[in-house]
Short mmCIF file of C-alpha atoms in Angstrom, two decimals:
data_model
loop_
_atom_site.label_atom_id
_atom_site.label_comp_id
_atom_site.label_asym_id
_atom_site.label_seq_id
_atom_site.Cartn_x
_atom_site.Cartn_y
_atom_site.Cartn_z
CA ARG C 203 97.96 90.09 127.76
CA LYS C 204 100.85 92.02 126.27
CA GLU C 205 100.57 92.82 122.58
CA VAL C 206 103.94 91.27 121.80
CA GLU C 207 105.64 88.85 124.18
CA GLN C 208 109.07 87.32 124.32
CA ASP C 209 110.84 85.13 126.84
CA PRO C 210 113.50 87.46 128.26
CA GLY C 211 115.99 84.61 128.77
CA PRO C 212 118.90 84.58 129.10
CA PHE C 213 119.44 81.63 126.84
CA ASN C 214 122.93 80.30 127.55
CA VAL C 215 124.06 77.95 124.79
CA PRO C 216 127.42 76.44 123.82
CA GLU C 217 129.12 77.37 120.60
CA GLY C 218 127.81 75.30 117.71
CA ALA C 219 124.42 74.72 119.27
CA THR C 220 121.08 75.42 117.65
CA VAL C 221 118.77 77.79 119.52
CA ALA C 222 115.27 79.02 118.82
CA PHE C 223 113.26 81.94 120.14
CA ASN C 224 109.56 82.57 119.86
CA CYS C 225 107.57 85.77 119.90
CA THR C 226 103.80 85.78 120.35
CA TYR C 227 101.49 88.57 119.24
CA SER C 228 97.91 89.31 120.20
CA ASN C 229 96.45 91.03 117.11
CA SER C 230 95.38 88.49 114.52
CA ALA C 231 95.32 91.25 111.89
CA SER C 232 99.04 92.06 112.28
CA GLN C 233 100.66 92.21 108.88
CA SER C 234 104.42 92.54 109.06
CA PHE C 235 107.02 90.94 111.25
CA PHE C 236 110.73 91.47 111.77
CA TRP C 237 113.61 90.32 113.94
CA TYR C 238 116.17 92.82 115.21
CA ARG C 239 119.44 92.27 116.98
CA GLN C 240 120.65 94.63 119.70
CA ASP C 241 124.14 94.56 121.15
CA CYS C 242 124.80 95.94 124.60
CA ARG C 243 124.56 99.75 124.67
CA LYS C 244 123.93 99.92 120.93
CA GLU C 245 120.91 100.61 118.75
CA PRO C 246 118.72 97.77 117.42
CA LYS C 247 119.65 96.63 113.94
CA LEU C 248 117.44 94.81 111.47
CA LEU C 249 118.33 91.14 111.33
CA MET C 250 115.66 89.87 108.97
CA SER C 251 112.08 90.19 107.85
CA VAL C 252 109.68 87.32 108.49
CA TYR C 253 107.72 86.16 105.47
CA SER C 254 104.58 84.04 105.49
CA SER C 255 106.34 81.12 103.85
CA GLY C 256 109.35 81.32 106.16
CA ASN C 257 112.76 82.56 105.12
CA GLU C 258 116.39 81.81 105.67
CA ASP C 259 119.51 83.93 105.74
CA GLY C 260 122.62 81.86 106.26
CA ARG C 261 122.43 80.33 109.74
CA PHE C 262 119.24 82.19 110.57
CA THR C 263 115.71 81.00 109.81
CA ALA C 264 112.57 82.96 110.51
CA GLN C 265 109.07 81.54 110.50
CA LEU C 266 105.54 82.82 110.94
CA ASN C 267 102.68 80.81 112.38
CA ARG C 268 99.53 82.84 111.85
CA ALA C 269 97.22 80.21 113.31
CA SER C 270 98.99 80.29 116.66
CA GLN C 271 100.07 83.93 116.32
CA TYR C 272 103.77 83.65 116.82
CA ILE C 273 106.99 84.14 114.94
CA SER C 274 110.21 82.27 115.54
CA LEU C 275 113.91 82.73 114.96
CA LEU C 276 116.22 79.74 114.67
CA ILE C 277 119.97 80.16 114.85
CA ARG C 278 122.09 77.20 113.77
CA ASP C 279 125.76 76.65 114.61
CA SER C 280 125.80 79.45 117.18
CA LYS C 281 128.85 81.71 117.23
CA LEU C 282 130.19 83.77 120.11
CA SER C 283 129.36 86.83 118.02
CA ASP C 284 125.68 85.88 118.07
CA SER C 285 125.52 86.91 121.73
CA ALA C 286 123.03 89.77 121.81
CA THR C 287 119.42 90.57 122.57
CA TYR C 288 116.94 89.63 119.86
CA LEU C 289 113.85 91.78 119.48
CA CYS C 290 110.75 90.89 117.52
CA VAL C 291 108.66 93.59 115.87
CA VAL C 292 105.03 93.41 114.80
CA ILE C 293 103.36 95.94 112.51
CA ASP C 294 99.59 96.30 112.39
CA PRO C 295 97.47 97.48 109.47
CA PHE C 296 96.71 101.13 108.83
CA SER C 297 94.33 102.65 111.33
CA GLY C 298 93.78 106.36 111.86
CA GLY C 299 96.35 107.20 109.19
CA TYR C 300 99.27 105.16 110.46
CA GLN C 301 100.46 101.65 111.26
CA LYS C 302 101.21 100.66 114.80
CA VAL C 303 104.70 99.30 115.36
CA THR C 304 105.22 97.20 118.49
CA PHE C 305 108.51 95.85 119.79
CA GLY C 306 108.90 92.89 122.08
CA THR C 307 111.09 93.37 125.12
CA GLY C 308 113.73 91.06 123.70
CA THR C 309 115.34 87.70 124.36
CA LYS C 310 118.92 87.68 125.56
CA LEU C 311 121.26 85.11 124.03
CA GLN C 312 124.65 84.27 125.48
CA VAL C 313 126.81 81.89 123.46
CA ILE C 314 129.40 80.22 125.65
CA PRO C 315 132.83 78.98 124.46
CA ASP V 1 121.77 102.80 102.96
CA VAL V 2 119.33 104.53 105.24
CA LYS V 3 120.94 107.04 107.51
CA VAL V 4 119.30 108.19 110.72
CA THR V 5 121.43 110.73 112.53
CA GLN V 6 120.98 111.80 116.11
CA SER V 7 122.60 115.08 117.06
CA SER V 8 124.53 113.85 120.10
CA ARG V 9 125.85 110.50 121.30
CA TYR V 10 126.26 111.72 124.88
CA LEU V 11 124.61 114.64 126.60
CA VAL V 12 124.70 115.91 130.17
CA LYS V 13 122.13 118.42 131.35
CA ARG V 14 120.87 119.80 134.64
CA THR V 15 117.52 119.35 136.31
CA GLY V 16 115.00 121.91 135.09
CA GLU V 17 116.74 122.63 131.80
CA LYS V 18 114.88 122.46 128.52
CA VAL V 19 116.57 119.79 126.42
CA PHE V 20 116.37 119.29 122.67
CA LEU V 21 117.25 116.00 120.98
CA GLU V 22 117.41 116.17 117.21
CA CYS V 23 117.00 113.40 114.67
CA VAL V 24 117.44 113.62 110.91
CA GLN V 25 116.82 110.95 108.29
CA ASP V 26 117.90 111.11 104.69
CA MET V 27 115.49 108.66 103.03
CA ASP V 28 112.28 110.68 102.81
CA HIS V 29 110.56 108.38 105.32
CA GLU V 30 107.06 109.33 106.36
CA ASN V 31 107.21 107.85 109.86
CA MET V 32 109.57 108.85 112.63
CA PHE V 33 109.73 107.67 116.23
CA TRP V 34 111.30 108.50 119.56
CA TYR V 35 111.96 105.76 122.12
CA ARG V 36 113.71 105.55 125.41
CA GLN V 37 115.40 102.41 126.65
CA ASP V 38 116.24 101.61 130.22
CA PRO V 39 117.80 98.42 131.63
CA GLY V 40 115.20 95.68 132.00
CA LEU V 41 112.41 97.75 130.45
CA GLY V 42 112.96 97.34 126.73
CA LEU V 43 112.09 99.99 124.18
CA ARG V 44 109.32 102.35 125.23
CA LEU V 45 107.67 104.58 122.66
CA ILE V 46 107.50 108.25 123.63
CA TYR V 47 106.03 109.88 120.52
CA PHE V 48 105.82 109.19 116.85
CA SER V 49 104.96 111.12 113.72
CA TYR V 50 103.49 109.77 110.51
CA ASP V 51 103.67 112.98 108.53
CA VAL V 52 104.95 116.52 108.71
CA LYS V 53 103.33 118.42 111.61
CA MET V 54 101.53 115.23 112.70
CA LYS V 55 102.31 113.63 116.04
CA GLU V 56 100.87 110.88 118.15
CA LYS V 57 101.53 110.03 121.77
CA GLY V 58 103.22 106.78 122.48
CA ASP V 59 103.21 104.85 125.73
CA ILE V 60 105.13 107.35 127.89
CA PRO V 61 104.66 110.91 126.56
CA GLU V 62 104.54 112.66 129.94
CA GLY V 63 107.30 115.23 130.33
CA TYR V 64 108.10 115.24 126.61
CA SER V 65 106.97 117.03 123.49
CA VAL V 66 107.95 116.71 119.84
CA SER V 67 108.20 118.79 116.72
CA ARG V 68 108.14 117.80 113.08
CA GLU V 69 108.27 120.89 110.93
CA LYS V 70 110.12 119.20 108.07
CA LYS V 71 109.83 115.65 106.84
CA GLU V 72 113.44 114.77 107.50
CA ARG V 73 113.67 116.10 111.06
CA PHE V 74 111.96 114.97 114.26
CA SER V 75 112.84 116.71 117.50
CA LEU V 76 112.24 115.49 121.02
CA ILE V 77 111.93 118.13 123.73
CA LEU V 78 112.23 117.62 127.45
CA GLU V 79 110.33 120.63 128.73
CA SER V 80 111.91 120.63 132.18
CA ALA V 81 114.43 117.85 132.56
CA SER V 82 114.26 115.63 135.60
CA THR V 83 116.63 112.95 136.86
CA ASN V 84 114.18 110.18 135.97
CA GLN V 85 114.62 111.14 132.33
CA THR V 86 118.21 109.94 132.39
CA SER V 87 118.15 107.27 129.73
CA MET V 88 119.19 106.10 126.29
CA TYR V 89 117.06 107.83 123.64
CA LEU V 90 116.64 106.22 120.25
CA CYS V 91 115.21 107.76 117.11
CA ALA V 92 113.91 105.63 114.25
CA SER V 93 112.31 106.14 110.87
CA ARG V 94 110.47 103.98 108.36
CA PRO V 95 108.58 104.38 105.12
CA ALA V 96 104.80 104.15 105.22
CA GLY V 97 104.53 100.85 103.33
CA ILE V 98 103.31 97.84 105.28
CA HIS V 99 106.36 95.62 104.86
CA GLN V 100 108.91 98.23 105.80
CA PRO V 101 111.19 97.93 108.83
CA GLN V 102 112.37 100.69 111.13
CA HIS V 103 115.88 102.07 110.95
CA PHE V 104 117.49 103.42 114.10
CA GLY V 105 119.96 106.15 114.85
CA ASP V 106 122.95 105.47 117.09
CA GLY V 107 121.15 106.71 120.18
CA THR V 108 121.77 109.53 122.63
CA ARG V 109 122.81 108.72 126.19
CA LEU V 110 121.29 111.54 128.21
CA SER V 111 122.23 112.17 131.81
CA ILE V 112 120.26 114.63 133.90
CA LEU V 113 122.14 115.79 136.99
#
């Protein structure tokens, strides 16, 4: 089993739709979680952190389910500009002097006019 | 704002050359990373460093080495470039704290001819 797994998509959704992505992780001790957005041929950029109680930033909502070991990203009222690849990131506790950072392979979203 | 600067956006080198990719961050981050990204393969970790002069192999270290002589600078070295090292190379940094995200440079598109 991969340490961090995402459905690669693509998710093709019409403008205005609500879409959700999940990201599962294998290490129950993982401590920090993030969502990044990556546009074509660009670097990944931090979209939002994922907090235990869930958090919202405008149209974006991130949630953590520790029992089932997954995080989710919900996008409401999709815009054309939301078209991108969304990467989840999982950070493990300190071990051997450092924390392991693992990226998912990303979920591609295409918002259609 | 965190600034991670990669020395070149585009680079063309020849097979067998020794290639240096430089990365500098201005936020006194302990951790620095080098990734490569190829279509359909996601981000793959080459090497990372959690302190000056410290380095750890990532998932695909073969054919690469790194140097971290100063905290702000992390260099990736292709000892003898080969065509299969043509890729997008991304540098990232992050502080050592558990709830800290990574910040990426703009990336270097390296072509080996």
